[in-house]
CSV table of C-alpha atoms and ligand atoms in Angstrom, one decimal:
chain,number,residue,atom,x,y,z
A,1,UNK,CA,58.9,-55.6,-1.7
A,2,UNK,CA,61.1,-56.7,1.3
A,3,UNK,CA,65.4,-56.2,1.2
A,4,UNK,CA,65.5,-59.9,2.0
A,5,UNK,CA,63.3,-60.7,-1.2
A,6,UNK,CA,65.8,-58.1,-3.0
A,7,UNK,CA,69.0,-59.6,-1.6
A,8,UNK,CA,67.3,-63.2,-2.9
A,9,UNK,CA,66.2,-62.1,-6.6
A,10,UNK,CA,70.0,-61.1,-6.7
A,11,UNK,CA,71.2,-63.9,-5.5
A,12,UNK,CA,69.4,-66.2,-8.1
A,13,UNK,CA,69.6,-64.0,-11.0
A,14,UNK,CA,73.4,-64.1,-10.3
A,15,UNK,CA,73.6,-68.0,-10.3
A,16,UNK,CA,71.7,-68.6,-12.9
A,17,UNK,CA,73.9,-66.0,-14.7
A,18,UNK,CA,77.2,-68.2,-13.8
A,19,UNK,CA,75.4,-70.9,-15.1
A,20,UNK,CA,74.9,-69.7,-18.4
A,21,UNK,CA,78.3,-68.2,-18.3
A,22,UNK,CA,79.9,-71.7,-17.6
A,23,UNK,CA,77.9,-73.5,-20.3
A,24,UNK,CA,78.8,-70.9,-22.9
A,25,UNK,CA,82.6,-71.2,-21.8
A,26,UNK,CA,83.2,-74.8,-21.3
A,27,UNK,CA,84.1,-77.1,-24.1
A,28,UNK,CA,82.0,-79.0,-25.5
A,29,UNK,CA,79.6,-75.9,-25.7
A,30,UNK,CA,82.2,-73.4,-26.0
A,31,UNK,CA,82.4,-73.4,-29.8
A,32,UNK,CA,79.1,-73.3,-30.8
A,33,UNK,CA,77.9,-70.8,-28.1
A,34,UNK,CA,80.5,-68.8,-30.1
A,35,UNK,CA,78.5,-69.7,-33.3
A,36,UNK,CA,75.6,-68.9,-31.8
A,37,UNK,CA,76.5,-65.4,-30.4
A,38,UNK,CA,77.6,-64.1,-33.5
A,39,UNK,CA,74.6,-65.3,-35.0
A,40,UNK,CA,72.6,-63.7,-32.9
A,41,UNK,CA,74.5,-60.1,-33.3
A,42,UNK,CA,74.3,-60.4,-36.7
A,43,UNK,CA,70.6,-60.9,-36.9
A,44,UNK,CA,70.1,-58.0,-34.7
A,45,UNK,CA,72.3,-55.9,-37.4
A,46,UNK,CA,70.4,-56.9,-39.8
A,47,UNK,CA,67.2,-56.1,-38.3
A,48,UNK,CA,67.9,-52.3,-36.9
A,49,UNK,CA,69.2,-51.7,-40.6
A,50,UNK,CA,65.8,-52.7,-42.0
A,51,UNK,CA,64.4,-50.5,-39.6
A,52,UNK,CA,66.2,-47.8,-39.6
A,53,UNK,CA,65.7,-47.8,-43.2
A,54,UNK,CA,62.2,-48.0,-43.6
A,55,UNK,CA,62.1,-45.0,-41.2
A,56,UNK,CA,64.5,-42.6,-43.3
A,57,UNK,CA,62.9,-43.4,-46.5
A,58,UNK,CA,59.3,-42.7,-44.5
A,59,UNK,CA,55.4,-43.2,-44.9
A,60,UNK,CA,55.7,-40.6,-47.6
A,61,UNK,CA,57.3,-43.2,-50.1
A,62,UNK,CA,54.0,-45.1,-50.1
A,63,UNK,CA,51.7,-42.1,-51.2
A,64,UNK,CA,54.4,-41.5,-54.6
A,65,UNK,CA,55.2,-37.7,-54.4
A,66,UNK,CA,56.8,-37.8,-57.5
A,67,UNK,CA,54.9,-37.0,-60.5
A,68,UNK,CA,56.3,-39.2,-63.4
A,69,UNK,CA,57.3,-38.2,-66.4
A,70,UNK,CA,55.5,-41.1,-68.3
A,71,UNK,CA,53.2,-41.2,-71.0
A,72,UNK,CA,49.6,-43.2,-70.5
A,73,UNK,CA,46.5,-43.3,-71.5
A,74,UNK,CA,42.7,-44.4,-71.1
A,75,UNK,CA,42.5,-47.6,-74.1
A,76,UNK,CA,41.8,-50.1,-72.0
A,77,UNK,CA,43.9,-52.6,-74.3
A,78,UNK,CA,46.9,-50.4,-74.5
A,79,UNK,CA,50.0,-51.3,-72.8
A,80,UNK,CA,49.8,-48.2,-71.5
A,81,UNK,CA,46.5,-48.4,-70.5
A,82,UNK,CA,44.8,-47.8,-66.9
A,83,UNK,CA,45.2,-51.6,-65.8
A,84,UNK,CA,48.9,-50.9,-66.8
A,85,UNK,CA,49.5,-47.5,-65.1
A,86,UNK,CA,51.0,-49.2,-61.7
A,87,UNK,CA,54.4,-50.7,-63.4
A,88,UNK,CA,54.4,-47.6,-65.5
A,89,UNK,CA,57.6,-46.3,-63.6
A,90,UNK,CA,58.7,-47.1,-60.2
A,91,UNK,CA,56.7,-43.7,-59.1
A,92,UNK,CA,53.4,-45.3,-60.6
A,93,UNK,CA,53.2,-47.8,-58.2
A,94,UNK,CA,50.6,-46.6,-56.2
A,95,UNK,CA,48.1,-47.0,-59.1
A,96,UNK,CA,47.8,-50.6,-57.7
A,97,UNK,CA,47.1,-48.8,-53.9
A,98,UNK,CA,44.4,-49.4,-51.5
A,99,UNK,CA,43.1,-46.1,-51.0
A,100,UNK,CA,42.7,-44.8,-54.8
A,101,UNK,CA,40.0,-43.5,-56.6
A,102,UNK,CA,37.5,-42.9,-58.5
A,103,UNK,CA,34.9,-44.9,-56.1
A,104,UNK,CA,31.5,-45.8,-56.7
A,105,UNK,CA,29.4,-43.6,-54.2
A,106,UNK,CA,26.6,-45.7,-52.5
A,107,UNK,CA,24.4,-43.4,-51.4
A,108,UNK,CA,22.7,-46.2,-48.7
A,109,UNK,CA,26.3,-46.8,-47.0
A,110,UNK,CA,26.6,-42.9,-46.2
A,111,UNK,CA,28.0,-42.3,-43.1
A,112,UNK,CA,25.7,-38.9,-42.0
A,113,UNK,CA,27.9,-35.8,-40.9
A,114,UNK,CA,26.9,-32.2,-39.8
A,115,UNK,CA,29.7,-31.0,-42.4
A,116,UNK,CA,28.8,-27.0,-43.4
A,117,UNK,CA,29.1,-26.1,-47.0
A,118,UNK,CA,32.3,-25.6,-48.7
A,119,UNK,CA,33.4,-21.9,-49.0
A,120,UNK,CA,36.1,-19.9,-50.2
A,121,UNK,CA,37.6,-17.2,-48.5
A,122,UNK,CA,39.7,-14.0,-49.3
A,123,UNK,CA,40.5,-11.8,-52.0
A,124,UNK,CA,39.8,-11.7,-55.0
A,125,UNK,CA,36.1,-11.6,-54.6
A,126,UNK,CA,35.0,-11.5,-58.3
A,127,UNK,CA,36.8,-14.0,-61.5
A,128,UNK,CA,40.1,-15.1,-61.9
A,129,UNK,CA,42.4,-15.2,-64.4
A,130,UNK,CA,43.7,-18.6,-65.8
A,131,UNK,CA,45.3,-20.1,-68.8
A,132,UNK,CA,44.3,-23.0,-70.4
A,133,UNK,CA,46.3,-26.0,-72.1
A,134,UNK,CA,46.2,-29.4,-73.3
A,135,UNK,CA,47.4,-32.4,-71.1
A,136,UNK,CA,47.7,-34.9,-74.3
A,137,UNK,CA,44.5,-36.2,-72.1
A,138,UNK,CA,42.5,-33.6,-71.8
A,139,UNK,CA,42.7,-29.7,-71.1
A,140,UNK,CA,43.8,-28.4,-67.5
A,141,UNK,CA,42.8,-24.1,-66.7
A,142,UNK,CA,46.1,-23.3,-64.4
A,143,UNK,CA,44.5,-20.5,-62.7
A,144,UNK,CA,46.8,-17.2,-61.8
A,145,UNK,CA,49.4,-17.5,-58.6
A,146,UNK,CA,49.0,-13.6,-58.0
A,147,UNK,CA,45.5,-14.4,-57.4
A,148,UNK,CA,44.6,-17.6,-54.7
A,149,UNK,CA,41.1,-18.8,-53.4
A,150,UNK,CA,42.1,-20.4,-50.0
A,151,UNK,CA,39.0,-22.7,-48.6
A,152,UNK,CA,36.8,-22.6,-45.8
A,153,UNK,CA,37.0,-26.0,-43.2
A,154,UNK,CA,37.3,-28.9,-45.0
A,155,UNK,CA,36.0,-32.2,-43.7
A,156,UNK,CA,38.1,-33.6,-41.5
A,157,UNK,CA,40.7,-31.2,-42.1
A,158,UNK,CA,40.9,-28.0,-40.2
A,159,UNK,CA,43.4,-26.0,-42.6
A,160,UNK,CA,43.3,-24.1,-45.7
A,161,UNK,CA,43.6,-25.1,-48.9
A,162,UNK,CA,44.5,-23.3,-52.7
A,163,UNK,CA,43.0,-23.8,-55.7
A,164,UNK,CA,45.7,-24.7,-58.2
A,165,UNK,CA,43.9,-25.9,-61.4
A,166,UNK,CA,40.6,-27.1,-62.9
A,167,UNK,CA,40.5,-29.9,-65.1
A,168,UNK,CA,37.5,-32.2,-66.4
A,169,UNK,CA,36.7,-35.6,-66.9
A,170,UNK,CA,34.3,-37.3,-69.7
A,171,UNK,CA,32.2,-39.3,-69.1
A,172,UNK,CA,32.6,-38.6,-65.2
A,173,UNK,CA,35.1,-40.6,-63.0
A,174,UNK,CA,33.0,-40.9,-60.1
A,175,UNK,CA,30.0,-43.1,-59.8
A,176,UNK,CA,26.8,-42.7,-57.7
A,177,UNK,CA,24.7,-45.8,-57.0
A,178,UNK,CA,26.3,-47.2,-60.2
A,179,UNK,CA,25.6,-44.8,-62.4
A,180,UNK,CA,28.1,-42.5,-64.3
A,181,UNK,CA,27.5,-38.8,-65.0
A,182,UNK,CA,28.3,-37.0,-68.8
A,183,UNK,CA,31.2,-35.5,-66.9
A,184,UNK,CA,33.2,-34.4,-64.1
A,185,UNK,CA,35.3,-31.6,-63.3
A,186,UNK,CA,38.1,-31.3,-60.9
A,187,UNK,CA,38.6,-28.8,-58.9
A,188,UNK,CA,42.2,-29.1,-57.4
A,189,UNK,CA,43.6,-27.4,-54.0
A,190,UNK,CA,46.8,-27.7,-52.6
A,191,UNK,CA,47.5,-27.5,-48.7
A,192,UNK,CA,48.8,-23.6,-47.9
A,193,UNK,CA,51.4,-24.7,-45.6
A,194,UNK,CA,53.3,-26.8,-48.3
A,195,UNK,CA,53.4,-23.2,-50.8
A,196,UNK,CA,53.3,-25.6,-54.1
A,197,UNK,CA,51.1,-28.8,-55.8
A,198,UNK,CA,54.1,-30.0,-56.1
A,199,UNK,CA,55.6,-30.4,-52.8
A,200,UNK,CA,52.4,-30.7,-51.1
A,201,UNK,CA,51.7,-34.4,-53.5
A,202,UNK,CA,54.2,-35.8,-51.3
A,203,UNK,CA,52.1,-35.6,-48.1
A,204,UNK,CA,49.4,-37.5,-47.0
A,205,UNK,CA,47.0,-34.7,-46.5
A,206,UNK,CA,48.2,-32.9,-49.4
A,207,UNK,CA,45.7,-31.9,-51.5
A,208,UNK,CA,42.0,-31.8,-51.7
A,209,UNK,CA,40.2,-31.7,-55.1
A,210,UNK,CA,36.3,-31.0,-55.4
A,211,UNK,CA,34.6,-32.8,-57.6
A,212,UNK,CA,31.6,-31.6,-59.7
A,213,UNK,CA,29.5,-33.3,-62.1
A,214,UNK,CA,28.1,-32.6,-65.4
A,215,UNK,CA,24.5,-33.7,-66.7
A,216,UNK,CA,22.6,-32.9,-69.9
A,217,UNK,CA,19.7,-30.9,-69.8
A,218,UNK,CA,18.3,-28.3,-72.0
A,219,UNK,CA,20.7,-25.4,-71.2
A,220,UNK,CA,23.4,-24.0,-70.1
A,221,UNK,CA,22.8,-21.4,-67.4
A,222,UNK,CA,26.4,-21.9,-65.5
A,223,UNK,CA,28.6,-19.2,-66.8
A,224,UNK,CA,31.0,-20.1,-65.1
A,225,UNK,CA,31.1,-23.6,-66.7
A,226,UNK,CA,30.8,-22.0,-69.9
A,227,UNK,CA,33.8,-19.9,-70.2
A,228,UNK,CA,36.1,-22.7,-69.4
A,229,UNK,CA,33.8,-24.6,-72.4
A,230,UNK,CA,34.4,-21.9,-74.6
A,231,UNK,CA,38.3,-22.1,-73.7
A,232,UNK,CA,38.2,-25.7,-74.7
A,233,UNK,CA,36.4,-24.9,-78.2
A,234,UNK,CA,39.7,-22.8,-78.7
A,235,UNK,CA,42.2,-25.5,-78.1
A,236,UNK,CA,39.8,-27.8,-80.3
A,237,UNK,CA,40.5,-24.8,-82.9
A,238,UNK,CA,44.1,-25.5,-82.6
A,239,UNK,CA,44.4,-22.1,-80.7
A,240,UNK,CA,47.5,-21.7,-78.2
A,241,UNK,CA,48.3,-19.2,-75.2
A,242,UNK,CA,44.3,-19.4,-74.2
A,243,UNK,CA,42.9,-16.9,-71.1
A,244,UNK,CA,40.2,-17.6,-69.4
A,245,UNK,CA,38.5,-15.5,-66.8
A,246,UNK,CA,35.7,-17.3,-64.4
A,247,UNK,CA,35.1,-17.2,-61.0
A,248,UNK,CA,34.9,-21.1,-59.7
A,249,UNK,CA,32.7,-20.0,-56.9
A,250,UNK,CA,30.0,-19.9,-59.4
A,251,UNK,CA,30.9,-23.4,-59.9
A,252,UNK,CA,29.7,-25.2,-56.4
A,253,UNK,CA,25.9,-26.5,-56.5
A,254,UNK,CA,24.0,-24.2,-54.8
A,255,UNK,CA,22.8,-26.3,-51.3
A,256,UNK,CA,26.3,-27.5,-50.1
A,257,UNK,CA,25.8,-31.0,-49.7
A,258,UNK,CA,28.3,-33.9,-50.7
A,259,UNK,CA,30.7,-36.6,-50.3
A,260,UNK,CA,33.6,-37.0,-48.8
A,261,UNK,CA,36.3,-39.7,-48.5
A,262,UNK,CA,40.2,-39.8,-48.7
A,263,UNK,CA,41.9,-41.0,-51.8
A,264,UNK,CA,43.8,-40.6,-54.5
A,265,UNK,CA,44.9,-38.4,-58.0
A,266,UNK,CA,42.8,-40.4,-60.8
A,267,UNK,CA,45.9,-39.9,-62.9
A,268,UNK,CA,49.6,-41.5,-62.5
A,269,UNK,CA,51.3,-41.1,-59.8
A,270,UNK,CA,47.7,-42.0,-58.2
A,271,UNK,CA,49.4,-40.1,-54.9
A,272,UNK,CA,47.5,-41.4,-52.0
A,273,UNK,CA,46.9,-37.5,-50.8
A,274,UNK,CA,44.0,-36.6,-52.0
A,275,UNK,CA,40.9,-35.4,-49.5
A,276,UNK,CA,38.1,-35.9,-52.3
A,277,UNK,CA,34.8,-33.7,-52.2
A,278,UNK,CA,32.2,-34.7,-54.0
A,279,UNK,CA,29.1,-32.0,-54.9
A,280,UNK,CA,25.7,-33.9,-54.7
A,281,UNK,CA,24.0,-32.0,-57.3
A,282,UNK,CA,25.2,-31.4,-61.0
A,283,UNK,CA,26.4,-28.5,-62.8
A,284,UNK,CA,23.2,-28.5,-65.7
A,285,UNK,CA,24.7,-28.0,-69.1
A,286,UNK,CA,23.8,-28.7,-72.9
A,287,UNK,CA,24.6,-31.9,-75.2
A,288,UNK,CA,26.6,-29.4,-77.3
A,289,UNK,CA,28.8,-28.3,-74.2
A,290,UNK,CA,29.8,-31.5,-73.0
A,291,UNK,CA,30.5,-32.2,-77.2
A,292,UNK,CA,33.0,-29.6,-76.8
A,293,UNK,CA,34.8,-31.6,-74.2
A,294,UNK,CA,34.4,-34.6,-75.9
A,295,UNK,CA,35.6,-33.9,-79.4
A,296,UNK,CA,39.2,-32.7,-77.8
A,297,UNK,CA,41.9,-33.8,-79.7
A,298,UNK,CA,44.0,-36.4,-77.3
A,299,UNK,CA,47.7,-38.0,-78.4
A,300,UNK,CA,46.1,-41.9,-78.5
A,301,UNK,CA,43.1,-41.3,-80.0
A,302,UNK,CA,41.4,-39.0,-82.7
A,303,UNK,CA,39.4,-37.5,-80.0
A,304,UNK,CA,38.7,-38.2,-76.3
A,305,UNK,CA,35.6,-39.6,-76.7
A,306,UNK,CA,37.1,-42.5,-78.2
A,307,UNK,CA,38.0,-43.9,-75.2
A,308,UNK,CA,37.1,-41.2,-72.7
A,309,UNK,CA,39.1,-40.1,-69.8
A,310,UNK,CA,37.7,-41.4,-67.0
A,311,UNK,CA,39.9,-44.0,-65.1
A,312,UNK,CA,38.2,-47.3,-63.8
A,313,UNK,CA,36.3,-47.5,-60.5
A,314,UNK,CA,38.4,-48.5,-57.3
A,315,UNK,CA,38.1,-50.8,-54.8
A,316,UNK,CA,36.4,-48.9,-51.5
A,317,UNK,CA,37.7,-51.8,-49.4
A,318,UNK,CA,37.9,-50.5,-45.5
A,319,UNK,CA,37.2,-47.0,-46.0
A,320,UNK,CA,33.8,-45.2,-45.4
A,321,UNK,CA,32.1,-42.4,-47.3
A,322,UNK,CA,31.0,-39.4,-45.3
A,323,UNK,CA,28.6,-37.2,-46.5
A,324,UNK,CA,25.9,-34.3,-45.0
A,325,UNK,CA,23.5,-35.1,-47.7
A,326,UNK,CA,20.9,-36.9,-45.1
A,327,UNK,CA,20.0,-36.1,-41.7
A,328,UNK,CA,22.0,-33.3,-41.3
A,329,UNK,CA,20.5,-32.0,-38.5
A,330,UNK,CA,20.8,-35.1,-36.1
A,331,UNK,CA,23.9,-35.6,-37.5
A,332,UNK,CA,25.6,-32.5,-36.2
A,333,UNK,CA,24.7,-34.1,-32.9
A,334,UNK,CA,27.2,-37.0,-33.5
A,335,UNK,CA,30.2,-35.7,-35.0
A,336,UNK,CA,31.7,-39.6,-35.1
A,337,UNK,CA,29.0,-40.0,-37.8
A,338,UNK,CA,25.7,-42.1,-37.9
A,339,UNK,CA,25.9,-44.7,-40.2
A,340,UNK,CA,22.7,-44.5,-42.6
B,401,ZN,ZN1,40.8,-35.3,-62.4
């Protein structure tokens, strides 16, 4: 550009600028340009506080860190039942989320990843020592802080992770091709960085939980499985200050292959920070141990199998399941995944 094109720009710009300035100024305009104007500011106001607001308060608001101190349950005609757990409290709200789970797993929607099997790494290399309660829903083995199993790579995530807890589900929350399994169990990991469960609900890529089902069969060879089974029996004996000793690596399917997508605690809040792995194959146990975890005694029923605690399935809507469960050898090719 030319300084006589420059000199011309600033030329125009400046009389259109009187212009304005004489329209604004003169009467009959001169009063409501006034109007106008302070309109205008006041708009603006307006909008940079709604801004600015929505920023301070931040994306973590929408997952619900907090973890409510409400009472629910699993009747599905109680008012405090899962299709009422969103207006349970103001922290609840995310129960009526996009991202939340359980989710039926369709195994012919699998998107095929090159995802290695999930380990754990560290000290201590044989059991740990836990402690196992009731929830009022169910019964929750808080496993010993002295003591941490930190995680391999997760999918998608390139940090490590501690196991925090164990809990189980009957019958099981997630589905796979429609069909539900006798149970679930839960194993749940907070991110290291964020040193607690608590803290690290409040962040998107919070936590991780692993989730492993339960079939029938004709016994029960998992050892692991069975102590916490046999802690359960105590609580059902009205039995307080339970230990439990088991190691949870004896707990993953042998093979490594699962699920994967991101969603949410199956419980109120229903924080949307959960990374959720799913094992493909099933824990084998009897008809009498999962009778053990279904004759619990739970505050809204006489036991849990009345009404089971399993939450309803989700919505999937946008997101995509990843697994390593097919193809895993031309998938470790494509690490954007192959649809299958
Ligand atoms: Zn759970």
């Amino acid at each position: 550009m030319d300084k006589d094109t420059d000199v011309l720009i600033s030329d125009s710009s400046r009389n259109y600028l009187v212009v304005i300035w004489q329209l604004l100024t003169d009467s009959p305009y001169k009063k409501c340009s006034l109007v106008l104007g302070l309109g205008v500011i006041l708009i603006t106001v307006i909008t940079l506080v709604i801004v600015f607001t929505h920023q301070s308060t931040g994306p973590s608001d929408d997952i619900c860190p907090a973890t409510p101190l409400v009472t629910f349950g699993y009747n599905p005609h109680g008012a405090d039942g899962p299709l009422h757990w969103s207006h349970l409290a103001p922290e609840t709200r995310c129960c009526a989320g996009s991202i939340q789970s359980p989710i039926d797993i369709k195994t012919q929607s699998l998107y095929c990843r090159g995802f290695s099997a999930i380990t754990y790494q560290g000290s201590p290399t044989g059991a740990l020592n836990g402690s196992i309660s009731s929830t009022g829903q169910g019964a929750v083995l808080a496993f010993s802080k002295q003591h941490q199993l930190v995680t391999g790579v997760l999918p998608e995530v390139t940090t490590d992770y501690v196991l925090d807890s164990m809990h189980f589900h009957c019958p099981s929350e997630h589905h796979v091709d429609g069909k539900p399994m006798s149970g679930e169990l839960h194993l749940v990991h907070y991110k290291k960085q964020y040193s607690s469960f608590g803290a690290s609900v409040a962040k998107q890529d919070g936590l991780a939980v692993i989730g492993i089902f339960l079939e029938e069969g004709s016994s029960s060879n998992n050892s692991a499985f069975n102590s916490f089974a046999e802690g359960v029996q105590k609580l059902n004996d009205n039995r307080t200050g339970i230990s439990v000793t088991l190691d949870p690596r004896q707990l993953l399917p042998t093979g490594g292959k699962f699920y994967t997508y991101f969603g949410s605690l199956t419980t109120p809040s229903c924080s949307e920070s959960v990374r959720w792995i799913v094992m493909q194959k099933p824990i084998i146990t009897t008809q009498e141990k999962v009778a053990i975890l279904r004759t619990l005694k739970v505050k809204d029923a006489a036991h849990l199998s009345d009404f089971g605690n399993a939450r309803p399935l989700q919505a999937l809507s946008s997101r995509r399941v990843d697994s390593n469960t097919y193809h895993w050898k031309i998938a470790a090719l494509n690490n954007k995944g192959t649809r299958k």
